[in-house]
Coordinates of C-alpha atoms and ligand atoms in Angstrom, one line a residue:
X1 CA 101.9 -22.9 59.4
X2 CA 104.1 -22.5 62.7
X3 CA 101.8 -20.3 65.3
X4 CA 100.2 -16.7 65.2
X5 CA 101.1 -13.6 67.5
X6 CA 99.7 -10.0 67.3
X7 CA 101.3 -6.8 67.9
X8 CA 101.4 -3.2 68.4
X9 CA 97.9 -1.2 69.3
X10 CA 94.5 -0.8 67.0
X11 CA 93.4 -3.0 64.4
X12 CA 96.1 -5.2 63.3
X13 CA 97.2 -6.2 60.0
X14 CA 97.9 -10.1 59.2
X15 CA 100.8 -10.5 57.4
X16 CA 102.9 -13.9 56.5
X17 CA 106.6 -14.0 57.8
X18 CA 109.1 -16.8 57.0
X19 CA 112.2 -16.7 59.1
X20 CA 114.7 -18.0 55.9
X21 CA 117.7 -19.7 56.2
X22 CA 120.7 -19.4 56.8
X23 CA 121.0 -15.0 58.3
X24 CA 117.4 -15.5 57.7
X25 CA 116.1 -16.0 61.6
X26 CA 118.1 -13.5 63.3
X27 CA 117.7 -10.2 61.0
X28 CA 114.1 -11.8 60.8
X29 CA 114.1 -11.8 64.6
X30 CA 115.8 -8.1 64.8
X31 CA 113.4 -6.9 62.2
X32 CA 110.3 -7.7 63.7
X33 CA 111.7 -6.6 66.9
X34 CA 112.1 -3.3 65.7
X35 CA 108.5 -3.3 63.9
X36 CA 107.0 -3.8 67.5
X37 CA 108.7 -1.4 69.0
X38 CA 107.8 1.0 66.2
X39 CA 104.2 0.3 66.9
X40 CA 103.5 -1.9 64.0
X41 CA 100.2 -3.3 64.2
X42 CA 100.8 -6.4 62.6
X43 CA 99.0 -10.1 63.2
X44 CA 101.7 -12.4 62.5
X45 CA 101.5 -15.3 60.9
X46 CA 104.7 -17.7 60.6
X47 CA 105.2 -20.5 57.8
X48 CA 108.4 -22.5 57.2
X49 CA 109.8 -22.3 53.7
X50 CA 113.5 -22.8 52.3
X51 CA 115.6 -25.4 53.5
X52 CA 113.9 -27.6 55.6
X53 CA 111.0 -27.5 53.7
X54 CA 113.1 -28.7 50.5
X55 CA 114.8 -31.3 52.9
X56 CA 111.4 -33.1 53.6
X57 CA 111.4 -33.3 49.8
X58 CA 109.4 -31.0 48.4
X59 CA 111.2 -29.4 45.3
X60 CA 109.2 -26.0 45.4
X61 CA 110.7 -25.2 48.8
X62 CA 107.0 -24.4 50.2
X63 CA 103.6 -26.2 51.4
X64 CA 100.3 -25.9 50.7
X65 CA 99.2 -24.5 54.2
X66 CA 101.9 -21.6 53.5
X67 CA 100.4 -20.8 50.2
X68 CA 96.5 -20.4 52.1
X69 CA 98.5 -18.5 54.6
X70 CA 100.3 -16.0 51.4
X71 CA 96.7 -16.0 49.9
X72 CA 95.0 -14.9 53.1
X73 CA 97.1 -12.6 54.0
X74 CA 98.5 -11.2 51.0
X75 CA 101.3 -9.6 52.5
X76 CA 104.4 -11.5 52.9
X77 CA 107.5 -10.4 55.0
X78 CA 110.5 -13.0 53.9
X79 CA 114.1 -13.7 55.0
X80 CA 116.3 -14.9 52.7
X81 CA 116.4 -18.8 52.0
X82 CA 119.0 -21.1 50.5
X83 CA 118.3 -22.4 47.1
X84 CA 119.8 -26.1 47.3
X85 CA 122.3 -26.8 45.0
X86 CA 122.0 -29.2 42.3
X87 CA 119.5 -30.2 40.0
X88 CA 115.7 -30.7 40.8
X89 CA 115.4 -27.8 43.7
X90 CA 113.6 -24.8 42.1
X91 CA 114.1 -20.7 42.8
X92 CA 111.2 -20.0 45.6
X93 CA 111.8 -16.8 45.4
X94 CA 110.9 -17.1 41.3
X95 CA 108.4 -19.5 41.9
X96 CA 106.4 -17.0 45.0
X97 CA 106.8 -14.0 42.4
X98 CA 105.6 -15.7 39.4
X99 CA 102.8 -17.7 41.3
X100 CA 101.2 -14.7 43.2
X101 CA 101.9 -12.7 39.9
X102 CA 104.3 -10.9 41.6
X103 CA 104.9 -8.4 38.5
X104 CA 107.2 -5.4 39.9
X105 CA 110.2 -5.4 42.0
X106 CA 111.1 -1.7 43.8
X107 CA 114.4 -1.9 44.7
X108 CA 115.5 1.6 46.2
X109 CA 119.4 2.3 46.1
X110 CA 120.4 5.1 48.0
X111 CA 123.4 6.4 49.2
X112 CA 124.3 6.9 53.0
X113 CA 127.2 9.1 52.8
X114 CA 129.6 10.0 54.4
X115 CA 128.5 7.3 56.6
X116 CA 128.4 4.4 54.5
X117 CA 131.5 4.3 52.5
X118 CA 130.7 5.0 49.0
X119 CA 132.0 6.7 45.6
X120 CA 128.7 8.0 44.6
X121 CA 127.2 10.2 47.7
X122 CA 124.6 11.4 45.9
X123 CA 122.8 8.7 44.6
X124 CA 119.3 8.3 45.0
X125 CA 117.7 5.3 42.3
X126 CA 115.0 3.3 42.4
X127 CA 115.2 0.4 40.5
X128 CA 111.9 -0.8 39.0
X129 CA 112.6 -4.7 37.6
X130 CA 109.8 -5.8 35.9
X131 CA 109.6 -9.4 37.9
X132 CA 107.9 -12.2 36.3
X133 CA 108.9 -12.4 32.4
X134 CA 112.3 -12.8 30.5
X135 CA 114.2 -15.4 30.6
X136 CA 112.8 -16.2 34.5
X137 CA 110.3 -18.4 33.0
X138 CA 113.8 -20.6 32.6
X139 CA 112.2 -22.3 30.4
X140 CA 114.8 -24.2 28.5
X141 CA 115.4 -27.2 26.0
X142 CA 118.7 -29.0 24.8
X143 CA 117.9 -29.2 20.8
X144 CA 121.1 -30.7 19.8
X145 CA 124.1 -32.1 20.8
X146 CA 125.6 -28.6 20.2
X147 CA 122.5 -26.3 21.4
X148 CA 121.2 -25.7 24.5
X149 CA 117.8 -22.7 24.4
X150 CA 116.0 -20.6 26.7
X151 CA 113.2 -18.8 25.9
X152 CA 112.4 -14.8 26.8
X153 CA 109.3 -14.0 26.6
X154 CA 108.1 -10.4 27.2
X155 CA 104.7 -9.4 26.8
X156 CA 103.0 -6.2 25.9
X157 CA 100.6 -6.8 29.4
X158 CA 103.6 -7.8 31.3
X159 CA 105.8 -4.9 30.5
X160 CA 102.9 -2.2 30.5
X161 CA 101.4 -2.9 34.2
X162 CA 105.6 -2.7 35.5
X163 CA 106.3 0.0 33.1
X164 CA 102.8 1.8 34.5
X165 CA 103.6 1.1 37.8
X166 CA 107.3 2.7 37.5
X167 CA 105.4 5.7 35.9
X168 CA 102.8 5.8 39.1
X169 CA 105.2 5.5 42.0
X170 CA 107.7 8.3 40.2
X171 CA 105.0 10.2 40.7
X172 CA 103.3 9.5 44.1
X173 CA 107.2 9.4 45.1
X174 CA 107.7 13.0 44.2
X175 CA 110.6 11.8 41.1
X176 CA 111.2 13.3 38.6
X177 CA 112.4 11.4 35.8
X178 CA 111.6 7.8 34.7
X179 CA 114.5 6.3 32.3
X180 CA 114.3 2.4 30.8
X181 CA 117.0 0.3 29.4
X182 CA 116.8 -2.4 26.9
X183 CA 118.8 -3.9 23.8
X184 CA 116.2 -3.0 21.4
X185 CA 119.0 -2.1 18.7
X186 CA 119.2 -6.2 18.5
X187 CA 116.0 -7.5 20.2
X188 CA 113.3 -5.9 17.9
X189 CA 110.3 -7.7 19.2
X190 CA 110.9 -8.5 22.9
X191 CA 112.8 -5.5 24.6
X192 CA 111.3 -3.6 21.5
X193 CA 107.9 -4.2 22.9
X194 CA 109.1 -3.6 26.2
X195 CA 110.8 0.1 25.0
X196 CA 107.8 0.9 22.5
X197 CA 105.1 0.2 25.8
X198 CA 107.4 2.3 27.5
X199 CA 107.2 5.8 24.8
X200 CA 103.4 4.8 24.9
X201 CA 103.0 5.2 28.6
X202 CA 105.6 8.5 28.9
X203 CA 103.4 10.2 26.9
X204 CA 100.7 9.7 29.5
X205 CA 102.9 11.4 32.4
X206 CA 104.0 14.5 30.4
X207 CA 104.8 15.7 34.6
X208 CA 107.6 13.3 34.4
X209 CA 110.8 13.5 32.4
X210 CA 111.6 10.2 30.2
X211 CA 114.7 8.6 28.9
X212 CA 115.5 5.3 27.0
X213 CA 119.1 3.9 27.0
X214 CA 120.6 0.9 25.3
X215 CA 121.2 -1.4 28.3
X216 CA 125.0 -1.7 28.1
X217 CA 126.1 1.9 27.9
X218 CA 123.3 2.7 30.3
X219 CA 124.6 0.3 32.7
X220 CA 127.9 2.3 32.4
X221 CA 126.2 5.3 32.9
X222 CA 124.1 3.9 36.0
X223 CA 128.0 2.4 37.7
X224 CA 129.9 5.6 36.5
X225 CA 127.1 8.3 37.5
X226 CA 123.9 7.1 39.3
X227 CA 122.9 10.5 40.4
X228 CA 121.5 11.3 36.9
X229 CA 119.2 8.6 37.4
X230 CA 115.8 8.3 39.3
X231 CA 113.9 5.9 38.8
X232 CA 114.4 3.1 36.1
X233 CA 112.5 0.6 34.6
X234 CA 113.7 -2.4 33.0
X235 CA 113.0 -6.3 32.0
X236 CA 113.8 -8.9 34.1
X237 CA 117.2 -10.0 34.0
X238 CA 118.6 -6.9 33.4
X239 CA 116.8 -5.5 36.2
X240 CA 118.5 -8.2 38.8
X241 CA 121.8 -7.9 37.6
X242 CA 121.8 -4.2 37.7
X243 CA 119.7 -3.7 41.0
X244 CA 122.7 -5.6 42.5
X245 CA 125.3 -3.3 40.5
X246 CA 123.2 -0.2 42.1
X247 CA 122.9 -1.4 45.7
X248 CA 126.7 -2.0 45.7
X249 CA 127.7 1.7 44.4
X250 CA 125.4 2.9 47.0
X251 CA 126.8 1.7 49.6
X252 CA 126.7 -2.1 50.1
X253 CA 123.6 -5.1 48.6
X254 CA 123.6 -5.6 52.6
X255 CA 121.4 -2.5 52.9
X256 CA 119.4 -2.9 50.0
X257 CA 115.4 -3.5 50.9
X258 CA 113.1 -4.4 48.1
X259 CA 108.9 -4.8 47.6
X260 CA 107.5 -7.5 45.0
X261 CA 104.1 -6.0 44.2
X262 CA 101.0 -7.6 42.6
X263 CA 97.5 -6.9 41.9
X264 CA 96.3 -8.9 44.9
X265 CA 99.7 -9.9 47.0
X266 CA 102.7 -8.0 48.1
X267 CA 106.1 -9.7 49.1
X268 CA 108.6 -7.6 51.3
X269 CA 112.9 -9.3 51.2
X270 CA 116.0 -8.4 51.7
X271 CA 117.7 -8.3 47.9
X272 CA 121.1 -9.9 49.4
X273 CA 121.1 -13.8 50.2
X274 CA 121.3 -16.3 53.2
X275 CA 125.1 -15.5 53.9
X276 CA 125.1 -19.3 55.0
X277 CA 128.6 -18.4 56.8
X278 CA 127.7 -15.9 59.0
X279 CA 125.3 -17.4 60.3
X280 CA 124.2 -17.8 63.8
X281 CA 127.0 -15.4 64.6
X282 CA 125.1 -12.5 65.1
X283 CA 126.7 -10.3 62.9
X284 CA 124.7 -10.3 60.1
X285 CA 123.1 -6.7 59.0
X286 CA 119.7 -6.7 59.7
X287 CA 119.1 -3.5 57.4
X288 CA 118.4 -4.7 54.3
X289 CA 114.9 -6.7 55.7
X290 CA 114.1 -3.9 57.4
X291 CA 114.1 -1.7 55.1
X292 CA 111.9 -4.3 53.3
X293 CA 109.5 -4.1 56.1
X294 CA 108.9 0.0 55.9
X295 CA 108.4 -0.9 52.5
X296 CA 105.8 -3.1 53.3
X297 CA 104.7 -1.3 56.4
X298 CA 104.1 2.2 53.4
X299 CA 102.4 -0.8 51.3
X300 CA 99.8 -1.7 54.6
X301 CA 98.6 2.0 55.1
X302 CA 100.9 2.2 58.4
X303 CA 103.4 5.0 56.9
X304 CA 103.6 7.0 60.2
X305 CA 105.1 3.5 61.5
X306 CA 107.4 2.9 58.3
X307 CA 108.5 6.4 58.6
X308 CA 109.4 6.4 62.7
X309 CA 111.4 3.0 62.0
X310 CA 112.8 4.7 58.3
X311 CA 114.4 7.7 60.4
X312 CA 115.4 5.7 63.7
X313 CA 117.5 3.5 61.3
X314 CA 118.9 6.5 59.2
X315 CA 119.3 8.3 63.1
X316 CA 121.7 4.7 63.9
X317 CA 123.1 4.7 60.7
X318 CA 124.3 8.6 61.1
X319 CA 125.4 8.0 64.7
X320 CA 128.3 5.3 63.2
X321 CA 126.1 2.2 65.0
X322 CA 127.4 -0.3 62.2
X323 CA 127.7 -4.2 62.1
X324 CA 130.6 -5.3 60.4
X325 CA 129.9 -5.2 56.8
X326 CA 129.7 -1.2 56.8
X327 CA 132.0 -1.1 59.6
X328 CA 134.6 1.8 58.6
X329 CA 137.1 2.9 61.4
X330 CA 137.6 6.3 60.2
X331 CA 133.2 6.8 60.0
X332 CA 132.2 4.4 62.2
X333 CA 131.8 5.0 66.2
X334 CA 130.7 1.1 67.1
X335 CA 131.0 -2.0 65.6
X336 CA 127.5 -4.0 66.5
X337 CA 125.7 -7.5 66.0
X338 CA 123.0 -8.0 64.6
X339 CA 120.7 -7.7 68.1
X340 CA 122.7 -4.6 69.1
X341 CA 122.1 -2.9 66.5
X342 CA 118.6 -3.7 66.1
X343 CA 118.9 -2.4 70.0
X344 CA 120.0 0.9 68.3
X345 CA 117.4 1.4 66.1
X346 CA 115.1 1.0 68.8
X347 CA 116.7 3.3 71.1
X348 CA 116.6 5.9 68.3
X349 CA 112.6 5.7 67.4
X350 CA 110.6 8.9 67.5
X351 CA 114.4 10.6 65.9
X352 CA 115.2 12.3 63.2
X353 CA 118.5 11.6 61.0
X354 CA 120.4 15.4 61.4
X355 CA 122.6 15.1 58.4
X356 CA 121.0 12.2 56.3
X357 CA 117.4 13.0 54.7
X358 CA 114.3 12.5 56.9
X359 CA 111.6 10.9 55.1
X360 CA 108.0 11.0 55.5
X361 CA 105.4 8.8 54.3
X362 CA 101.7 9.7 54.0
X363 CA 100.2 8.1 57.7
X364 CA 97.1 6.0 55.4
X365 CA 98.0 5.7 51.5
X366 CA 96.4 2.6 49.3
X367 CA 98.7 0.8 47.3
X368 CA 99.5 1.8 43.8
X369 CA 97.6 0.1 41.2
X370 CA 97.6 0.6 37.8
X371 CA 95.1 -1.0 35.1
X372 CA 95.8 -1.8 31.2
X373 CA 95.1 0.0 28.3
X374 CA 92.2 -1.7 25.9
X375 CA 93.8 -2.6 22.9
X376 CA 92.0 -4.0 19.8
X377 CA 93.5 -7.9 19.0
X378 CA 95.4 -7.5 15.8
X379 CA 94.4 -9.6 12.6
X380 CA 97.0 -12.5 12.8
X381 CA 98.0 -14.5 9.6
X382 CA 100.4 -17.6 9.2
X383 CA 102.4 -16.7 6.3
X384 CA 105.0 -19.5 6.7
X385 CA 107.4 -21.9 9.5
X386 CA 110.6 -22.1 10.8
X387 CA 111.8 -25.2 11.1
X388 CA 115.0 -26.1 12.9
X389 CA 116.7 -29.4 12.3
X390 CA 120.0 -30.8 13.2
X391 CA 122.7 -31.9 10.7
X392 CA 125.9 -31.9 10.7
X393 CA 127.6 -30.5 7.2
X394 CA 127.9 -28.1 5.1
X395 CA 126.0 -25.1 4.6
X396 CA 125.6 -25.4 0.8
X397 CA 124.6 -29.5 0.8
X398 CA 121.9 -28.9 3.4
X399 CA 120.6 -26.3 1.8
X400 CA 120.5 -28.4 -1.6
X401 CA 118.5 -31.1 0.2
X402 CA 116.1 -28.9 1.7
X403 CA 115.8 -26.8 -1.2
X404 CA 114.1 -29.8 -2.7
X405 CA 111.6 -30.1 -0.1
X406 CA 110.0 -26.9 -1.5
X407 CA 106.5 -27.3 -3.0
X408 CA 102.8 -27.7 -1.9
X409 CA 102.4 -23.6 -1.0
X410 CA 105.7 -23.8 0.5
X411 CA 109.3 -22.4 -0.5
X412 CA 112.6 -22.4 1.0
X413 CA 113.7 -18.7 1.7
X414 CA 116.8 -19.3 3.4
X415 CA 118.6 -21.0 5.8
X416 CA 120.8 -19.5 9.1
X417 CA 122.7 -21.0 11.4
X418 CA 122.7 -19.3 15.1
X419 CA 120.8 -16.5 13.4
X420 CA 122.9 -15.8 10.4
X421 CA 122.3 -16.6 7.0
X422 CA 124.2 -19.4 6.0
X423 CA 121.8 -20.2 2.9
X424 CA 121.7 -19.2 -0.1
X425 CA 125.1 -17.2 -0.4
X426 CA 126.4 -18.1 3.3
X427 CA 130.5 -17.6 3.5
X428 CA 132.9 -20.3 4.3
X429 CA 134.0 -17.8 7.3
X430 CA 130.4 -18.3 9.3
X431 CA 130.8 -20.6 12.4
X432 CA 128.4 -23.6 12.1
X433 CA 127.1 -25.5 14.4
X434 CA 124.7 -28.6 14.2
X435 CA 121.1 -26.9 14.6
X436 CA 119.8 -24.8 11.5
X437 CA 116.9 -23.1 10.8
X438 CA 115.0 -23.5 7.5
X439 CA 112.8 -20.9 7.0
X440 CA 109.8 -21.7 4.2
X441 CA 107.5 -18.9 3.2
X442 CA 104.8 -18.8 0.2
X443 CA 106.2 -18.8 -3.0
X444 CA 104.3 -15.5 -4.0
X445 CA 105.8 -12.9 -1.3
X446 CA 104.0 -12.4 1.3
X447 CA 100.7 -14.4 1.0
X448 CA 99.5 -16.3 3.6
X449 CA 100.2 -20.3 3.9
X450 CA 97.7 -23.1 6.0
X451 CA 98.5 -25.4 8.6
X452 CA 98.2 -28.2 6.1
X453 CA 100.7 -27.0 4.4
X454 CA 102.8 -26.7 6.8
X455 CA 102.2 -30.2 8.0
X456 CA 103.0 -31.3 4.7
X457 CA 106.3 -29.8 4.8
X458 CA 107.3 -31.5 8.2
X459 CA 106.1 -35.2 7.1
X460 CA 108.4 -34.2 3.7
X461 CA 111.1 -33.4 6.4
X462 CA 110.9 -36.4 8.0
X463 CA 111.4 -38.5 5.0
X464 CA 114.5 -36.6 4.1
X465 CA 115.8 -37.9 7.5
X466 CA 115.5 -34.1 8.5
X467 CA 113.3 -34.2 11.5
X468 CA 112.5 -30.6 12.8
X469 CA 113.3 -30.5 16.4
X470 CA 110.6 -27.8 16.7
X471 CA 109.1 -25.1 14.9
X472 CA 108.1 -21.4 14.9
X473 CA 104.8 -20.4 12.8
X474 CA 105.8 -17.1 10.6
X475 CA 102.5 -14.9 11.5
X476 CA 101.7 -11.4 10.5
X477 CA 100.1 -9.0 13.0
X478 CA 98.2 -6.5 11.1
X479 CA 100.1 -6.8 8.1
X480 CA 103.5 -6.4 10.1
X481 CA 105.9 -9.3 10.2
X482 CA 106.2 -11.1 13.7
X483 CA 109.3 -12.0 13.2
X484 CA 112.8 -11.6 12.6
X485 CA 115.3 -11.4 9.8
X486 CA 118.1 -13.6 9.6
X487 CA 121.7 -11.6 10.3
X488 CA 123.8 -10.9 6.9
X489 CA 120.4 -10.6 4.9
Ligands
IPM25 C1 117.2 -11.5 43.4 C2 117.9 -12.9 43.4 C3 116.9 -13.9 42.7 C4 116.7 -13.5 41.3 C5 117.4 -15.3 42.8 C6 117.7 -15.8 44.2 C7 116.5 -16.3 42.1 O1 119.1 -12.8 42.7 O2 116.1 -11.4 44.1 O3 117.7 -10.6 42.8 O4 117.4 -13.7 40.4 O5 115.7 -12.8 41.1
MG26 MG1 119.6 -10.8 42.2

């Protein structure tokens, strides 16, 4: 930890505020700046993550006296850091979110027109990412010397409590509609779970419209007409790519704010990076942290606050104040740095934007929170393995060598190679590489198989000089299979 200083009037509010790297410690510096003269009543406390903390040689980028400081507080303000590059150095921005179970990540995308260059002047989205799942677990293996893995993982908890929350801050928002995307027409299980959850909770807000679209044409959709959209919710990955995408249409990722929320803690950034090469110059735009900070500012119960700064930077905004990124000779009036414009903004407080929106935030609101829905366990049953193992070959020779591993409770079904069914009746067309799975199931359709069994099979493996690299247990839940089918079945 790097020191403590209060401000603003009544009791005050301890939060935890990095400074970042690179942009990070000027549009920090403006930000909090602005917060004071706003009449923030914040206690801050200051810890050092990002680079220098990585060059002491810490991989995770933070210390242990920043984490009490994040778990005391619970409310975190950060600037953006620099991930080094290279192997060994890991995401602190993932690793904060996943840690302090950051689950949802509100990223508003709003238009500014006509003073903020854009082709899409009526946009108004909130992006709701769901923040801790997918692929963002990174956790990946090299099987073969052809295949390299990572697995998703989406859970029915994980995707209700983002999907709930999207559902809950439609509504204390005053939206109207809540839309999700996903590729369930391919991924069944995992962004099926996510889009059945999703059905599931709609039906609960019956004051809220509801919309599900496959993630690639709804992307279109989102880039070719954002203003049919509100809010939308949507697993990880997707949700960063595309929360870039909207920020961009809007206007520019420069001014794009966003609020990691939890049960407990609550993490307030910027969504752009550390712009290593402006920095220092004091030109970097400040906006996108501070409107971060009236997020978190709503998120403390100080909305009168969040909403004097909110209208004091839309008042700037409106007045053609711009740094350089936005800067637009036929719009703008004045190009500013970074402390300029913070200057601005604090010139403007206690003003109201004439031809952008006001907004207005309830003076004292708690925090959204949203709880999970009891849900019996289902009746789980092993009904057979996949095994993957590596060979190089054909299709048809593999499949006679494992074929005669069968036996013992256990039965070769078929075999696929990248997901498609290579074995029995694959065709010479199929693209093969060396890592196949060989999927055994109970000779009698259906019926459940032991562990044994299965342990059996992977010593026979092994003898056939077909090691299984891993496996996946075949389980039923309720009766309904936990698993997919191979392509071409
Ligand atoms: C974001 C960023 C991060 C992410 C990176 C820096 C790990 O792109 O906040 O969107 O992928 O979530
Ligand atoms: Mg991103």
């Amino acid at each position: 930890m790097e020191g403590k200083s209060e401000m603003g009037g009544g009791p005050a509010v301890p939060i935890t505020v990095a400074y970042g790297d690179g942009i990070g410690p000027e549009i920090m510096e403006a930000t909090l700046r602005i917060l004071q003269a706003g009449g923030a009543r914040l206690a801050v406390e200051r810890i050092q993550i990002g680079q220098a903390v990585y060059d002491k040689g810490i991989s995770a980028g933070i210390e242990p006296a920043a984490w009490e400081s994040l778990r005391r507080t619970r409310v975190f303000l950060k600037a953006p850091i620099t991930t080094p590059e290279g192997g060994g150095f890991k995401s602190l921005n993932v690793t904060v979110r996943k840690t302090l179970g950051l689950f949802a990540n509100v990223r508003p995308c709003i238009s500014y027109a006509p003073f903020v260059a854009t082709r899409h002047p009526g946009m108004d989205v909130v992006i709701v990412r769901e923040n801790e799942e997918d692929v963002y677990g990174a956790i990946e293996h090299r099987q073969t010397a052809d295949v390299m893995q990572c697995l998703k993982l989406i859970t029915g908890p994980g995707s209700e409590r983002v999907i709930r929350y999207a559902f809950e801050y439609a509504r204390r928002y005053g939206r109207h509609k809540v839309t999700c995307f996903t590729k369930d027409n391919i991924l069944k299980l995992t962004d099926g779970t996510f889009h059945r959850i999703f059905e599931e909770v709609a039906a609960e807000y019956p004051d809220l419209k509801s919309e599900h679209w496959i993630v690639d044409i709804g992307a279109a959709k989102l880039a070719d007409s954002p203003e049919q959209f509100d809010v939308i919710v949507m697993p990880n990955l997707y949700g960063d790519i595309l929360s870039d995408v909207a920020a961009e249409i809007a206007g520019s990722v420069g001014l794009g704010g966003s609020a990691n929320i939890g049960d407990q803690v609550a993490m307030f950034e910027a969504i752009h990076g550390s712009a290593p090469r402006r920095a220092g110059q004091n030109v970097a735009n400040p906006s996108g942290l501070l409107l971060a900070a009236v997020q978190m500012l709503v998120h403390i119960g100080q909305g009168d606050v969040a909403a004097r700064v909110h209208n004091a930077w839309l008042k700037t905004i409106e007045d053609g104040i711009h740094t350089y990124d936005i800067y637009d000779a036929q719009v703008s009036r004045e190009k500013v740095g970074t402390r300029e414009f913070a200057d601005a903004v604090i010139a403007r407080l206690g003003q109201r934007p004439r031809v952008l929106k006001p907004v207005d935030y309830p003076a004292h609101d708690s925090p959204i929170s949203v709880g999970l829905k009891e849900r019996p366990r289902p009746v789980k049953e092993l009904v057979g393995v996949d095994a993957f193992v590596e060979w190089q070959g054909a299709a048809e020779e593999l499949g006679h060598r494992v074929e005669r591993l069968s036996g013992e409770g256990l039965r070769l079904v078929m075999i696929t190679n990248r997901g498609t069914k290579v074995y029995p009746g694959g065709v010479p067309e199929t693209f093969c590489v060396d890592h196949w799975r060989c999927r055994f199931q109970s000779p009698v359709e259906g019926a459940p198989v032991t562990h044994p069994q299965v342990i059996a099979l992977l010593s026979r493996l092994v003898d056939a000089g077909l090691p299984a690299i891993k496996t996946e247990g075949l389980f039923t839940f309720d009766g309904k299979p936990g698993f997919s089918l191979g392509q071409g079945q």
